[in-house]
Tab-separated table of C-alpha atoms and ligand atoms in Angstrom:
chain	number	residue	atom	x	y	z
V	770	MET	CA	78.400	105.866	85.218
V	771	SER	CA	81.129	103.358	86.045
V	772	GLU	CA	81.626	102.478	82.369
V	773	SER	CA	83.502	105.765	81.995
V	774	ALA	CA	86.092	104.429	84.482
V	775	LEU	CA	87.412	102.215	81.667
V	776	ILE	CA	89.233	104.035	78.891
V	777	ASN	CA	90.812	103.121	75.557
V	778	GLU	CA	93.507	105.799	75.464
V	779	SER	CA	95.120	108.507	77.559
V	780	ASN	CA	97.947	111.004	77.116
V	781	LYS	CA	98.863	111.154	80.796
V	782	ILE	CA	98.925	107.824	82.474
V	783	VAL	CA	100.365	106.319	85.640
V	784	GLU	CA	101.511	102.706	85.669
V	785	ILE	CA	100.400	100.270	88.325
V	786	GLU	CA	102.979	97.640	89.186
V	787	LEU	CA	100.864	94.781	90.475
V	788	LEU	CA	103.073	92.500	92.551
V	789	SER	CA	102.314	89.450	94.613
V	790	GLN	CA	103.677	89.530	98.146
V	791	ALA	CA	105.914	86.547	97.277
V	792	ASN	CA	107.462	88.281	94.251
V	793	TYR	CA	107.976	91.589	96.009
V	794	PRO	CA	111.459	90.915	97.527
V	795	ALA	CA	112.877	89.864	94.133
V	796	TRP	CA	111.313	92.894	92.454
V	797	LEU	CA	112.754	95.214	95.138
V	798	ASP	CA	116.223	93.734	94.632
V	799	LYS	CA	116.131	94.635	90.953
V	800	ALA	CA	114.483	98.052	91.419
V	801	ALA	CA	116.413	101.296	90.912
V	802	LYS	CA	118.378	102.416	93.950
V	803	SER	CA	116.254	105.582	94.175
V	804	SER	CA	113.064	103.467	94.299
V	805	GLN	CA	114.532	101.217	96.975
V	806	ASP	CA	115.449	104.246	99.078
V	807	TRP	CA	112.035	105.846	98.632
V	808	ILE	CA	110.212	102.658	99.601
V	809	SER	CA	112.314	102.158	102.687
V	810	GLN	CA	112.183	105.829	103.776
V	811	THR	CA	108.379	106.000	103.485
V	812	GLY	CA	108.158	102.950	105.741
V	813	PHE	CA	106.127	101.010	103.151
V	814	SER	CA	105.046	97.618	104.344
V	815	ALA	CA	104.246	95.181	101.527
V	816	LYS	CA	100.960	93.803	102.870
V	817	PRO	CA	98.208	92.611	100.505
V	818	GLY	CA	96.232	95.600	99.305
V	819	ALA	CA	98.965	98.120	100.222
V	820	ALA	CA	99.764	100.742	97.594
V	821	CYS	CA	102.796	103.067	97.386
V	822	TRP	CA	103.556	105.915	94.994
V	823	VAL	CA	107.158	105.615	93.838
V	824	PRO	CA	108.870	108.446	91.897
V	825	ASP	CA	111.164	107.457	89.045
V	826	LYS	CA	114.244	109.249	87.735
V	827	GLN	CA	112.330	111.141	85.017
V	828	GLY	CA	110.187	112.863	87.639
V	829	ASN	CA	107.197	110.604	86.923
V	830	SER	CA	105.881	108.081	89.329
V	831	PHE	CA	104.245	104.679	89.381
V	832	VAL	CA	102.008	102.909	91.870
V	833	LEU	CA	103.271	99.788	93.546
V	834	LEU	CA	100.332	97.581	94.502
V	835	ILE	CA	100.721	94.389	96.506
V	836	TRP	CA	98.396	91.396	96.418
V	837	ASP	CA	98.457	88.129	98.315
V	838	GLY	CA	99.172	85.829	95.374
V	839	GLU	CA	95.639	84.391	95.519
V	840	ASP	CA	93.396	87.246	94.593
V	841	ALA	CA	94.748	90.241	92.669
V	842	LEU	CA	91.162	91.308	92.066
V	843	ASN	CA	90.584	92.369	95.657
V	844	ALA	CA	93.713	94.529	95.762
V	845	LEU	CA	92.742	96.184	92.489
V	846	MET	CA	89.103	96.741	93.418
V	847	ALA	CA	90.138	98.822	96.429
V	848	GLN	CA	91.817	101.391	94.128
V	849	PRO	CA	89.371	103.304	91.866
V	850	LEU	CA	87.935	105.448	94.646
V	851	SER	CA	91.126	105.676	96.716
V	852	LEU	CA	93.868	106.430	94.144
V	853	PRO	CA	93.887	110.096	93.071
V	854	GLU	CA	91.634	110.926	90.116
V	855	GLY	CA	93.401	110.372	86.802
V	856	ASP	CA	94.341	107.652	84.334
V	857	TYR	CA	96.151	104.412	85.166
V	858	ARG	CA	97.261	101.255	83.406
V	859	LEU	CA	98.610	97.920	84.507
V	860	SER	CA	102.325	97.607	83.717
V	861	ALA	CA	103.420	95.136	81.063
V	862	ALA	CA	105.184	93.048	83.710
V	863	SER	CA	101.972	92.877	85.781
V	864	THR	CA	99.928	91.441	82.956
V	865	GLU	CA	102.390	89.299	80.989
V	866	ASN	CA	101.354	86.023	82.630
V	867	LEU	CA	97.629	86.710	82.687
V	868	ASN	CA	95.222	85.189	80.178
V	869	ALA	CA	92.413	87.139	78.501
V	870	MET	CA	89.847	85.780	80.953
V	871	THR	CA	91.758	86.969	84.037
V	872	LEU	CA	92.516	90.318	82.433
V	873	GLY	CA	88.833	90.731	81.664
V	874	GLN	CA	87.927	89.966	85.279
V	875	LEU	CA	90.479	92.453	86.647
V	876	THR	CA	89.244	95.149	84.299
V	877	LEU	CA	85.618	94.431	85.132
V	878	GLY	CA	86.525	94.507	88.845
V	879	TRP	CA	87.952	97.994	88.420
V	880	GLY	CA	84.743	99.111	86.719
V	881	LEU	CA	82.535	97.517	89.379
V	882	ALA	CA	84.534	99.266	92.101
V	883	SER	CA	84.089	102.644	90.363
V	884	TYR	CA	80.329	102.556	90.659
V	885	GLN	CA	78.655	105.412	92.501
V	886	PHE	CA	74.906	106.008	92.648
V	887	LEU	CA	74.666	109.709	91.902
V	888	ASN	CA	71.042	110.321	90.980
V	889	TYR	CA	70.349	112.099	94.264
V	890	LYS	CA	73.660	113.778	95.208
V	891	GLU	CA	76.775	115.272	93.677
V	892	ALA	CA	79.860	113.107	93.306
V	893	LYS	CA	82.533	113.899	95.923
V	894	ARG	CA	85.112	112.725	93.413
V	895	GLN	CA	85.431	110.888	90.133
V	896	ALA	CA	86.749	107.350	90.076
V	897	ALA	CA	90.323	106.829	88.875
V	898	ARG	CA	90.227	105.474	85.308
V	899	LEU	CA	91.874	102.321	83.976
V	900	LEU	CA	93.151	101.780	80.454
V	901	ILE	CA	91.551	98.573	79.170
V	902	PRO	CA	94.457	96.145	78.685
V	903	GLU	CA	95.079	94.740	75.236
V	904	ASN	CA	94.177	91.101	74.862
V	905	CYS	CA	90.949	91.289	76.816
V	906	ASP	CA	87.441	91.328	75.370
V	907	ALA	CA	86.735	95.039	75.913
V	908	ASP	CA	83.289	94.852	74.391
V	909	ARG	CA	82.162	92.075	76.735
V	910	VAL	CA	83.685	93.770	79.790
V	911	ARG	CA	81.885	97.005	78.946
V	912	ALA	CA	78.600	95.148	78.470
V	913	GLN	CA	79.029	93.414	81.860
V	914	LEU	CA	79.630	96.768	83.471
V	915	ARG	CA	76.669	98.389	81.742
V	916	ALA	CA	74.404	95.521	82.814
V	917	THR	CA	75.644	95.592	86.428
V	918	SER	CA	75.244	99.376	86.647
V	919	LEU	CA	71.711	99.038	85.297
V	920	VAL	CA	70.860	96.430	87.957
V	921	ARG	CA	72.398	98.515	90.758
V	922	ASP	CA	70.730	101.756	89.593
V	923	LEU	CA	67.291	100.143	89.345
V	924	ILE	CA	67.582	98.651	92.839
V	925	ASN	CA	69.072	101.754	94.438
V	926	THR	CA	66.341	104.025	93.119
V	927	PRO	CA	63.831	104.711	95.910
V	928	ALA	CA	60.430	103.041	95.591
V	929	ALA	CA	58.778	106.452	95.095
V	930	ASP	CA	60.667	106.671	91.800
V	931	MET	CA	60.702	102.962	90.904
V	932	GLN	CA	57.109	101.801	90.660
V	933	PRO	CA	55.642	99.368	88.082
V	934	SER	CA	55.350	102.240	85.565
V	935	ASP	CA	59.064	102.982	86.023
V	936	LEU	CA	59.988	99.321	85.475
V	937	ALA	CA	57.837	99.444	82.351
V	938	ARG	CA	59.702	102.564	81.204
V	939	SER	CA	63.079	100.915	81.808
V	940	THR	CA	61.927	97.928	79.744
V	941	LEU	CA	60.619	100.145	76.936
V	942	ALA	CA	64.011	101.906	76.917
V	943	PHE	CA	65.458	98.686	75.444
V	944	ARG	CA	63.678	99.579	72.196
V	945	ARG	CA	65.838	102.684	71.907
V	946	ARG	CA	69.093	100.859	72.606
V	947	HIS	CA	68.536	97.747	70.497
V	948	LYS	CA	66.805	96.667	67.315
V	949	GLY	CA	64.068	94.030	67.108
V	950	ILE	CA	62.545	94.422	70.566
V	951	GLN	CA	58.849	93.928	71.211
V	952	VAL	CA	57.326	94.993	74.496
V	953	ASN	CA	53.795	94.198	75.568
V	954	ILE	CA	52.447	95.573	78.852
V	955	CYS	CA	49.293	94.361	80.538
V	956	GLN	CA	48.105	96.834	83.176
V	957	GLY	CA	45.505	97.152	85.938
V	958	GLU	CA	42.096	95.613	85.141
V	959	GLN	CA	43.507	94.099	81.927
V	960	LEU	CA	45.334	91.660	84.196
V	961	LEU	CA	41.972	90.335	85.390
V	962	GLU	CA	40.677	90.053	81.825
V	963	LYS	CA	43.640	87.849	80.943
V	964	GLY	CA	43.351	85.825	84.148
V	965	TYR	CA	46.504	87.005	85.945
V	966	ARG	CA	44.549	87.191	89.180
V	967	SER	CA	47.507	86.555	91.494
V	968	ILE	CA	49.451	89.514	90.087
V	969	TYR	CA	46.380	91.736	90.216
V	970	THR	CA	45.437	90.702	93.757
V	971	VAL	CA	48.875	91.398	95.241
V	972	GLY	CA	49.007	94.788	93.521
V	973	GLN	CA	45.407	95.898	94.010
V	974	ALA	CA	45.941	98.012	97.152
V	975	SER	CA	48.548	100.278	95.614
V	976	VAL	CA	47.756	103.582	93.936
V	977	HIS	CA	50.263	102.417	91.336
V	978	ASP	CA	48.679	99.966	88.885
V	979	PRO	CA	50.199	96.475	88.779
V	980	ARG	CA	51.576	95.316	85.450
V	981	LEU	CA	52.819	92.269	83.593
V	982	ILE	CA	55.690	93.394	81.381
V	983	ASP	CA	56.563	91.116	78.459
V	984	LEU	CA	59.643	91.804	76.301
V	985	SER	CA	60.874	89.654	73.450
V	986	TRP	CA	63.868	89.763	71.170
V	987	GLY	CA	65.637	87.541	68.670
V	988	ASP	CA	64.969	85.224	65.768
V	989	PRO	CA	61.823	83.193	66.603
V	990	SER	CA	63.475	80.067	65.193
V	991	ASN	CA	66.302	80.241	67.776
V	992	PRO	CA	66.066	78.300	71.067
V	993	LYS	CA	63.563	80.010	73.349
V	994	ILE	CA	64.877	81.186	76.722
V	995	THR	CA	62.504	82.981	79.077
V	996	LEU	CA	63.559	85.087	82.059
V	997	VAL	CA	61.112	85.902	84.845
V	998	GLY	CA	61.924	88.555	87.473
V	999	LYS	CA	60.114	89.373	90.713
V	1000	GLY	CA	59.157	93.021	90.429
V	1001	VAL	CA	57.751	93.951	93.837
V	1002	CYS	CA	58.558	97.644	93.809
V	1003	PHE	CA	58.017	97.964	97.534
V	1004	ASP	CA	57.211	95.135	99.910
V	1005	SER	CA	55.536	96.542	103.020
V	1006	GLY	CA	54.388	92.990	103.746
V	1007	GLY	CA	50.786	93.997	103.000
V	1008	LEU	CA	48.353	93.539	105.911
V	1009	ASP	CA	50.758	91.081	107.567
V	1010	LEU	CA	53.008	94.140	107.706
V	1011	LYS	CA	56.742	93.796	108.046
V	1012	PRO	CA	58.462	95.233	111.142
V	1013	ALA	CA	60.404	98.471	110.524
V	1014	SER	CA	63.803	96.781	110.310
V	1015	GLY	CA	62.538	94.249	107.781
V	1016	MET	CA	60.810	96.912	105.683
V	1017	ARG	CA	63.710	99.375	105.583
V	1018	ASN	CA	65.320	98.044	102.407
V	1019	MET	CA	62.272	96.656	100.641
V	1020	LYS	CA	62.716	99.025	97.698
V	1021	LYS	CA	65.050	96.236	96.577
V	1022	ASP	CA	62.214	93.717	96.240
V	1023	MET	CA	62.170	94.394	92.498
V	1024	GLY	CA	65.758	93.089	92.441
V	1025	GLY	CA	64.701	90.042	90.397
V	1026	ALA	CA	63.222	92.344	87.749
V	1027	ALA	CA	66.432	94.387	87.733
V	1028	HIS	CA	68.452	91.181	87.234
V	1029	VAL	CA	66.440	89.943	84.275
V	1030	LEU	CA	66.759	93.349	82.605
V	1031	GLY	CA	70.535	93.288	83.235
V	1032	LEU	CA	70.801	89.767	81.835
V	1033	ALA	CA	68.699	90.810	78.837
V	1034	GLU	CA	71.105	93.708	78.235
V	1035	LEU	CA	73.975	91.205	78.140
V	1036	VAL	CA	72.237	88.651	75.938
V	1037	ILE	CA	71.031	91.257	73.448
V	1038	SER	CA	74.213	93.349	73.285
V	1039	GLN	CA	76.308	90.199	72.822
V	1040	ASN	CA	73.806	88.987	70.243
V	1041	LEU	CA	73.463	85.437	71.590
V	1042	PRO	CA	71.687	83.138	69.131
V	1043	ILE	CA	68.562	82.705	71.245
V	1044	ARG	CA	65.004	83.980	71.215
V	1045	LEU	CA	64.795	85.840	74.504
V	1046	ARG	CA	61.643	86.616	76.425
V	1047	VAL	CA	61.534	88.604	79.662
V	1048	LEU	CA	58.473	88.561	81.923
V	1049	ILE	CA	58.181	90.948	84.869
V	1050	PRO	CA	55.185	90.871	87.172
V	1051	ALA	CA	55.469	94.383	88.638
V	1052	VAL	CA	53.437	95.371	91.702
V	1053	GLU	CA	53.601	97.281	94.937
V	1054	ASN	CA	52.634	95.208	97.997
V	1055	ALA	CA	50.805	98.012	99.805
V	1056	VAL	CA	48.433	98.438	102.732
V	1057	ALA	CA	44.963	99.899	102.142
V	1058	GLY	CA	41.290	99.115	102.731
V	1059	ASN	CA	41.173	97.095	99.530
V	1060	ALA	CA	44.336	95.093	100.277
V	1061	PHE	CA	44.183	91.306	99.934
V	1062	ARG	CA	43.897	89.541	103.269
V	1063	PRO	CA	45.216	86.495	105.087
V	1064	GLY	CA	42.651	83.787	104.437
V	1065	ASP	CA	41.644	85.089	101.006
V	1066	ILE	CA	41.766	82.491	98.245
V	1067	ILE	CA	43.135	83.444	94.839
V	1068	ASN	CA	42.272	81.524	91.698
V	1069	SER	CA	45.643	81.697	89.962
V	1070	TYR	CA	46.184	81.957	86.199
V	1071	LYS	CA	46.984	78.233	86.129
V	1072	GLY	CA	43.673	77.453	87.841
V	1073	LEU	CA	45.228	76.243	91.099
V	1074	SER	CA	43.537	77.887	94.084
V	1075	VAL	CA	45.876	79.483	96.612
V	1076	GLU	CA	44.945	80.423	100.147
V	1077	VAL	CA	46.874	83.417	101.467
V	1078	GLY	CA	48.591	82.374	104.703
V	1079	ASN	CA	50.528	85.627	104.871
V	1080	THR	CA	50.342	88.620	102.544
V	1081	ASP	CA	54.107	89.044	102.954
V	1082	ALA	CA	54.675	85.870	100.906
V	1083	GLU	CA	53.618	87.878	97.844
V	1084	GLY	CA	56.608	87.165	95.604
V	1085	ARG	CA	55.619	83.556	94.948
V	1086	LEU	CA	52.090	84.718	94.075
V	1087	VAL	CA	53.112	87.213	91.402
V	1088	LEU	CA	55.738	84.830	90.039
V	1089	SER	CA	53.268	81.944	89.847
V	1090	ASP	CA	51.155	83.574	87.118
V	1091	ALA	CA	54.241	84.677	85.177
V	1092	LEU	CA	55.809	81.192	85.354
V	1093	THR	CA	52.618	79.565	84.073
V	1094	LEU	CA	52.544	82.001	81.170
V	1095	ALA	CA	56.267	81.439	80.507
V	1096	CYS	CA	55.703	77.680	80.098
V	1097	GLU	CA	52.802	77.998	77.644
V	1098	GLU	CA	55.123	78.209	74.634
V	1099	LYS	CA	57.344	75.407	76.032
V	1100	PRO	CA	60.650	77.285	76.012
V	1101	GLU	CA	63.965	75.440	76.156
V	1102	LEU	CA	64.661	76.997	79.576
V	1103	VAL	CA	62.923	79.254	82.099
V	1104	ILE	CA	65.107	81.196	84.549
V	1105	ASP	CA	63.604	83.210	87.374
V	1106	PHE	CA	65.381	85.684	89.649
V	1107	ALA	CA	63.685	86.721	92.883
V	1108	THR	CA	64.349	88.284	96.272
V	1109	LEU	CA	61.973	85.581	97.420
V	1110	THR	CA	62.742	84.554	100.997
V	1111	GLY	CA	64.538	85.710	104.117
V	1112	ALA	CA	65.110	81.984	104.683
V	1113	GLY	CA	67.424	81.842	101.652
V	1114	ARG	CA	69.650	84.406	103.375
V	1115	VAL	CA	69.511	82.520	106.675
V	1116	ALA	CA	70.672	79.355	104.890
V	1117	LEU	CA	73.469	80.831	102.765
V	1118	GLY	CA	74.156	84.350	104.012
V	1119	THR	CA	73.638	87.507	102.004
V	1120	ASP	CA	76.278	87.068	99.291
V	1121	LEU	CA	75.411	83.598	98.046
V	1122	PRO	CA	72.253	83.176	95.971
V	1123	ALA	CA	70.414	79.858	96.196
V	1124	LEU	CA	70.036	77.933	92.940
V	1125	PHE	CA	67.126	75.543	92.483
V	1126	CYS	CA	66.789	73.528	89.315
V	1127	ASN	CA	64.619	70.670	88.064
V	1128	ARG	CA	67.425	69.283	85.816
V	1129	ASP	CA	70.721	68.066	87.329
V	1130	ASP	CA	72.762	68.555	84.155
V	1131	VAL	CA	71.634	72.178	83.819
V	1132	ALA	CA	72.360	72.878	87.505
V	1133	GLU	CA	75.849	71.403	87.238
V	1134	ALA	CA	76.678	73.413	84.128
V	1135	ILE	CA	75.466	76.616	85.802
V	1136	LEU	CA	77.546	75.961	88.935
V	1137	LYS	CA	80.571	75.451	86.690
V	1138	SER	CA	79.918	78.744	84.882
V	1139	ALA	CA	79.494	80.482	88.252
V	1140	CYS	CA	83.014	79.342	89.236
V	1141	THR	CA	84.474	80.388	85.885
V	1142	VAL	CA	83.296	83.970	86.236
V	1143	ASN	CA	83.704	84.233	89.995
V	1144	ASP	CA	80.015	84.841	90.625
V	1145	PRO	CA	79.198	82.179	93.224
V	1146	LEU	CA	75.983	80.203	93.684
V	1147	TRP	CA	74.947	77.288	95.863
V	1148	ARG	CA	72.395	74.657	94.939
V	1149	LEU	CA	69.526	73.817	97.293
V	1150	PRO	CA	67.180	70.880	96.665
V	1151	LEU	CA	63.603	70.833	95.416
V	1152	HIS	CA	62.928	68.296	98.170
V	1153	GLN	CA	59.571	66.816	97.155
V	1154	PRO	CA	58.569	65.404	100.578
V	1155	TYR	CA	58.193	69.026	101.781
V	1156	LEU	CA	55.422	69.576	99.257
V	1157	LYS	CA	52.916	68.460	101.884
V	1158	TYR	CA	53.652	71.597	103.889
V	1159	ILE	CA	52.211	73.903	101.239
V	1160	LYS	CA	49.077	71.879	100.447
V	1161	GLY	CA	45.852	73.626	101.475
V	1162	GLN	CA	42.970	72.486	103.674
V	1163	ILE	CA	40.324	74.323	101.652
V	1164	SER	CA	42.433	75.235	98.593
V	1165	ASP	CA	44.994	73.497	96.376
V	1166	LEU	CA	47.937	75.380	97.888
V	1167	VAL	CA	48.785	77.837	100.659
V	1168	ASN	CA	51.371	80.560	100.086
V	1169	THR	CA	53.024	79.918	103.473
V	1170	ALA	CA	54.326	76.566	104.603
V	1171	SER	CA	52.902	74.930	107.698
V	1172	ILE	CA	56.407	74.559	109.127
V	1173	ALA	CA	58.855	77.389	109.809
V	1174	MET	CA	61.995	75.548	108.653
V	1175	GLY	CA	63.311	75.246	105.092
V	1176	GLY	CA	61.489	78.351	103.884
V	1177	ALA	CA	63.571	78.816	100.732
V	1178	ILE	CA	62.811	75.223	99.710
V	1179	THR	CA	59.065	75.388	100.370
V	1180	ALA	CA	58.902	78.691	98.444
V	1181	ALA	CA	60.711	77.067	95.499
V	1182	LEU	CA	58.386	74.053	95.650
V	1183	PHE	CA	55.438	76.453	95.546
V	1184	LEU	CA	56.800	77.995	92.331
V	1185	GLU	CA	57.387	74.537	90.862
V	1186	GLN	CA	53.647	73.785	91.086
V	1187	PHE	CA	53.070	76.431	88.404
V	1188	LEU	CA	55.631	75.047	86.001
V	1189	ASP	CA	55.289	72.524	83.264
V	1190	ASN	CA	57.485	69.541	84.265
V	1191	GLU	CA	58.673	69.216	80.703
V	1192	VAL	CA	60.250	72.658	80.831
V	1193	PRO	CA	63.731	72.897	82.402
V	1194	TRP	CA	63.635	75.585	85.066
V	1195	VAL	CA	66.165	77.498	87.125
V	1196	HIS	CA	65.116	79.486	90.183
V	1197	LEU	CA	67.492	81.951	91.876
V	1198	ASP	CA	66.572	83.187	95.347
V	1199	LEU	CA	68.874	86.122	96.007
V	1200	MET	CA	69.562	89.151	98.189
V	1201	ALA	CA	70.334	91.663	95.399
V	1202	TYR	CA	71.842	94.004	97.992
V	1203	ASN	CA	75.110	94.617	99.838
V	1204	ASN	CA	74.355	95.572	103.434
V	1205	SER	CA	77.855	97.038	103.741
V	1206	SER	CA	80.624	98.002	101.322
V	1207	LYS	CA	83.373	95.585	100.277
V	1208	PRO	CA	85.984	96.277	97.580
V	1209	GLY	CA	84.128	96.294	94.264
V	1210	HIS	CA	80.783	95.826	96.002
V	1211	PRO	CA	79.471	99.142	97.313
V	1212	GLU	CA	76.669	99.169	99.864
V	1213	GLY	CA	73.318	99.042	98.075
V	1214	GLY	CA	71.846	97.213	95.101
V	1215	GLU	CA	73.977	94.432	93.662
V	1216	ALA	CA	73.892	92.062	90.697
V	1217	MET	CA	74.273	88.481	91.919
V	1218	ALA	CA	74.303	85.355	89.737
V	1219	MET	CA	73.699	87.445	86.608
V	1220	ARG	CA	77.187	86.971	85.168
V	1221	ALA	CA	77.074	83.277	86.091
V	1222	LEU	CA	73.859	82.789	84.132
V	1223	PHE	CA	75.152	84.842	81.218
V	1224	GLU	CA	78.303	82.703	81.093
V	1225	TYR	CA	76.119	79.581	81.089
V	1226	LEU	CA	74.014	80.893	78.198
V	1227	ALA	CA	77.009	82.252	76.282
V	1228	SER	CA	78.886	78.942	76.545
V	1229	LYS	CA	75.836	76.877	75.565
V	1230	TYR	CA	74.616	79.068	72.719
V	1231	VAL	CA	77.599	80.140	70.649
A	2390	BES	N1	60.814	90.082	99.922
A	2390	BES	C1	60.680	89.165	100.992
A	2390	BES	C2	61.893	88.263	101.179
A	2390	BES	C3	63.210	88.876	101.529
A	2390	BES	C4	63.424	89.443	102.768
A	2390	BES	C5	64.254	88.786	100.640
A	2390	BES	C6	64.656	89.958	103.091
A	2390	BES	C7	65.490	89.291	100.948
A	2390	BES	C8	65.689	89.883	102.186
A	2390	BES	C9	59.480	88.253	100.774
A	2390	BES	O1	58.412	88.783	100.071
A	2390	BES	C10	58.993	87.871	102.135
A	2390	BES	O2	58.626	88.743	102.854
A	2390	BES	N2	59.042	86.597	102.433
A	2390	BES	C11	58.658	86.118	103.711
A	2390	BES	C12	57.821	84.870	103.503
A	2390	BES	C13	57.115	84.388	104.716
A	2390	BES	C14	56.006	85.353	105.112
A	2390	BES	C15	56.526	83.012	104.426
A	2390	BES	C16	59.935	85.769	104.489
A	2390	BES	O3	60.893	85.305	103.887
A	2390	BES	O4	59.945	85.996	105.695
A	2391	ZN	ZN1	57.016	89.859	101.302
A	2392	ZN	ZN1	58.838	90.318	98.733
């Protein structure tokens, strides 16, 4: 658990001298002669990210770490799994000009870089541990780390061990960690009784029952915020089966569900003054004789009929029922997270989630929060003229657009048809996965846009 990489005290600790490349020559001039000699004899070259162990006169040593003057975070995030195991702290000189916000981000970065998914193999080594600097909000940093680890763990867990029942169990686990949680789970045939026919239909071919998971927390008189997360536990594509390369990582298709649980962990542990609701339509998009077919027409919970153009466009189907339900109580804001389209990744690449929003002021505030916490997002438009591409010939809507271009936009427009226009709505189409490792971002499941949205909520509801 990467939270254990952040510590409050230690009796044997090594200092990290974090120096920008520009300040390095002046620092070296003032350093002890023995340090200067050591650094020159070891052939150390002060490039960004370079680290050097330097002995001092007392027989201890410190770590010299160079950054480029722009981004200390990257230099620091390369350290937890490359420095020897043990305890470290940033030197007083390294932190004296940093505000609480920056210190918090550096500390969080260390924690994020310490993450290892160890449910299926032994750790080769422990991460080096960092003493949480004074003057940073340790409680919030720890919560961010806990939430991110939860998101990563849920996504990394293989589909065989992360089915709708497992998502339900992870949601129910909130009742053990926090007070005042209600969880209601609608399962299997009960979905049909309530009218959630889109969720049921997508999930009907799996041996694992589909579910609609509904968690709530907080004073009912507080502003109502509802999170909706796509919980497709494995997306084979259904009968319009994905090719092998496209299916390989589809255990992550419950990434939206993982994100809303992570965000809920943050909101609840930080006790934001809101009434939170979390809705997760959880299904497996499987292949079997009773699978839904291209050409089938589903009568959605809202009453709009939807012709299935492709069973691989299942995310928008399960979300549609959940979004309709979310709007029934007219919340102040609905936020959905979904690994919805490959087209979103084509437009923005894998690291940048697409933000769609039916209110300009909300979108702008969220983009600002995303910058503040270094958790980037990019807005794409709900371009209404494209609505014609998802209108049906023999149904109200089709779940695939009649044109191949702009797939993230047409998917978002599809979702919008199930919303109440009076309800402000944010839709995040994201990857939820690192295809390769970068400092602080190990290959595998990743939280994206979660801290940005938390910052938005935390700055609006104080
Ligand atoms: N889960 C996928 C989208 C996806 C793929 C997200 C890769 C992230 C990475 C989704 O259910 C899907 O298959 N969408 C199709 C829709 C198409 C059939 C209209 C897509 O994007 O190709
Ligand atoms: Zn799909
Ligand atoms: Zn999917």
